[in-house]
Short mmCIF file of C-alpha atoms in Angstrom, two decimals:
data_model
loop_
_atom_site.label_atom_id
_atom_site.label_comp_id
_atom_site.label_asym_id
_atom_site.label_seq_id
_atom_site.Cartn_x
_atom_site.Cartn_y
_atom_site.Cartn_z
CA UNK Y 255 10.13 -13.96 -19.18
CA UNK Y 256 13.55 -13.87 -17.46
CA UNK Y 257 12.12 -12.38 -14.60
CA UNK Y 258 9.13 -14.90 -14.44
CA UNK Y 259 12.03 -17.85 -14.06
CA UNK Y 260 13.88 -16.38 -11.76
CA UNK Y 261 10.76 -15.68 -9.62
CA UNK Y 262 8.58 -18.86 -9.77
CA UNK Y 263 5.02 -17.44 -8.95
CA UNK Y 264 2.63 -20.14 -10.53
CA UNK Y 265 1.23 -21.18 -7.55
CA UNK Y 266 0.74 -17.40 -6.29
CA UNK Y 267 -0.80 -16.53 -9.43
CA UNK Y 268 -3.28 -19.59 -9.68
CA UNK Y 269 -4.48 -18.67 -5.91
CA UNK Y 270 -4.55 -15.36 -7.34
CA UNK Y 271 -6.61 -16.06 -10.19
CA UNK Y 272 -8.62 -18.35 -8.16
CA UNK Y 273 -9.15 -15.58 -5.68
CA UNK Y 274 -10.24 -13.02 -8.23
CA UNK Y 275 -12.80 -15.24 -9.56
CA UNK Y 276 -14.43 -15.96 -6.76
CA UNK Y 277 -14.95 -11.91 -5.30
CA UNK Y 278 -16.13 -11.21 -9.17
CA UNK Y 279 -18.79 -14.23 -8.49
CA UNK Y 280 -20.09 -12.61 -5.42
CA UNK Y 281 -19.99 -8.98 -6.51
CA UNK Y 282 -22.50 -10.38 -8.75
CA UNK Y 283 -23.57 -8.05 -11.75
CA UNK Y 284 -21.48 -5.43 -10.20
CA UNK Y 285 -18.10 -6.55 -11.00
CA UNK Y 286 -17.43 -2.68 -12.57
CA UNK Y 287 -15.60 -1.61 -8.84
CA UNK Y 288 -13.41 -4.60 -8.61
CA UNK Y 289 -12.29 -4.21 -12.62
CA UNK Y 290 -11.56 -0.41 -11.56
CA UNK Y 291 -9.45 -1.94 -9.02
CA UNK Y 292 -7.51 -4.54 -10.66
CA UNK Y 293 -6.79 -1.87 -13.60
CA UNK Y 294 -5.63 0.84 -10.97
CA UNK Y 295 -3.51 -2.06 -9.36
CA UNK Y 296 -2.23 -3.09 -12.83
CA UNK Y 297 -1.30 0.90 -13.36
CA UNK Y 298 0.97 1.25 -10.09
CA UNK Y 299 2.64 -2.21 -10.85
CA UNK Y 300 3.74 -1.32 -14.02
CA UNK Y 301 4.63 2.51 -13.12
CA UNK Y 302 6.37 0.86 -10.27
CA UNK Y 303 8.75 -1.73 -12.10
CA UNK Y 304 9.75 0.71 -14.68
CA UNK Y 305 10.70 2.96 -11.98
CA UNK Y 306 12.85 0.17 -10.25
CA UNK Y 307 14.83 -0.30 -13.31
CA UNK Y 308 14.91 2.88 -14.95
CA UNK Y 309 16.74 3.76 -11.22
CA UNK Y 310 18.83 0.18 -11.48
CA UNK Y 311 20.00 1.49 -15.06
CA UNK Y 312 20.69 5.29 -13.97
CA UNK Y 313 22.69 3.70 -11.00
CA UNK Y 314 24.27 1.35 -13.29
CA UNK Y 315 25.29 4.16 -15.70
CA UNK Y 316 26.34 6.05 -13.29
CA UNK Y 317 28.87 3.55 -11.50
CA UNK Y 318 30.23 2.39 -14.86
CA UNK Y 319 31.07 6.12 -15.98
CA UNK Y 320 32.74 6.73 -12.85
CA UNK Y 321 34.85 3.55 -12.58
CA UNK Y 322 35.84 4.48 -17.14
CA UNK Y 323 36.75 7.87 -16.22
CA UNK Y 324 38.81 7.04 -13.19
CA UNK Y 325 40.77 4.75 -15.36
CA UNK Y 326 43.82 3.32 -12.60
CA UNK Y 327 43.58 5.75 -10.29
CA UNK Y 328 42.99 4.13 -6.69
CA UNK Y 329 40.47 5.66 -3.94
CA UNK Y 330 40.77 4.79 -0.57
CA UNK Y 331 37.62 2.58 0.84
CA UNK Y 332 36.04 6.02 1.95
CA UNK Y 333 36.24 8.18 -0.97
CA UNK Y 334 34.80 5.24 -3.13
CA UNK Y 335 31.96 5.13 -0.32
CA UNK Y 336 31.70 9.00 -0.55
CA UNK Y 337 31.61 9.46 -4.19
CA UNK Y 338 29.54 6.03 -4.50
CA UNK Y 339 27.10 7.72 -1.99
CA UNK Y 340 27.18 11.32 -3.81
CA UNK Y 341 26.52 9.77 -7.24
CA UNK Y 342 23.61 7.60 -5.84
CA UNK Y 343 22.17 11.10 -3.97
CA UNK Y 344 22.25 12.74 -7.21
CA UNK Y 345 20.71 10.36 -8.88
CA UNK Y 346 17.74 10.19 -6.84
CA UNK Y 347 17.80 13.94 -6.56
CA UNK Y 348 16.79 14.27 -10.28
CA UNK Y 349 18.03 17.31 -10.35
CA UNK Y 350 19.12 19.49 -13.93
CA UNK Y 351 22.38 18.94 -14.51
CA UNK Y 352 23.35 22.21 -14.47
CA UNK Y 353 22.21 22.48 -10.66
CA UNK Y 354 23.92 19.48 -9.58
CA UNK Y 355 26.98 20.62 -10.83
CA UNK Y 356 26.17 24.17 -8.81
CA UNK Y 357 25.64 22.22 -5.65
CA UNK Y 358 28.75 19.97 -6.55
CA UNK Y 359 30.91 22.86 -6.72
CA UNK Y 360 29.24 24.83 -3.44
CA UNK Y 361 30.43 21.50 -1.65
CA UNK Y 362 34.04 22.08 -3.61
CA UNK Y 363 34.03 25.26 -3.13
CA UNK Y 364 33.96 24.70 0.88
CA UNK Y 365 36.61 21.70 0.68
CA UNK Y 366 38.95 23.94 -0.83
CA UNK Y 367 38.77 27.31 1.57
CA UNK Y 368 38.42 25.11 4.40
CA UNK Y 369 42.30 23.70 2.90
CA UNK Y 370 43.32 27.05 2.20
CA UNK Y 371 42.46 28.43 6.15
CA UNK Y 372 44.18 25.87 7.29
CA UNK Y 373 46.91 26.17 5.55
CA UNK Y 374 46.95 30.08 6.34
CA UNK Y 375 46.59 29.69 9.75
CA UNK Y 376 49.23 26.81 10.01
CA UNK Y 377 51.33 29.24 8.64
CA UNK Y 378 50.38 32.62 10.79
CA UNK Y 379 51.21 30.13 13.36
CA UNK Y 380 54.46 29.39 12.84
CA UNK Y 381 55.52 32.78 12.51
CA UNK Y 382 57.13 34.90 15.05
CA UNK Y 383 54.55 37.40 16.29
#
């Protein structure tokens, strides 16, 4: 209902209605096809907006948990892009949690060596050799 006032379709749907009458009056007694059709439409509409929240509320979630768990601590403008981007990725990934954290930690796993080399090879550098 909240939906329905916020998106003021009665015209649409009269036409609609209107519409759908008049194909079911010419299919005649073989109006079977176009009820087939209206309940497959029906079908993908509703699997459709439950998918568009159910992904709204995940997102949601998501965002909320982040911004709790962060508490005061301040990101720059790109690490809130990155790590709103990389929560929004593995959302829609829908993967088990246990192998988004493995492909978390891969990603880690690279941030930190590629620290550590550089840090080593600052270091090689500077001495005498």
């Amino acid at each position: 209902m909240a939906a329905a006032r916020r998106v003021d379709h009665k015209a649409a749907r009269k036409r609609i209605q209107r519409l759908q009458q008049q194909v079911l009056d010419r299919l005649g007694d073989d109006k079977q096809p176009m009820l087939e059709l209206e309940s497959l439409l029906d079908e993908v509409r509703s699997k459709r907006e439950a998918t568009y929240f159910n992904l709204g509320y995940e997102h949601g979630l998501s965002e909320a948990l982040a911004r709790g768990r962060r508490g005061s601590t301040r990101l720059s403008q790109e690490a809130a892009a990155f790590a709103k981007e990389t929560r929004e990725r593995l959302t829609q990934a829908q993967l088990p949690p246990r192998q988004a954290m493995l492909g978390l930690l891969e990603c880690l796993w690279s941030v930190a060596f590629v620290e550590q080399d550089a840090q080593q090879g600052q270091l090689a550098g500077a001495q005498p050799g």
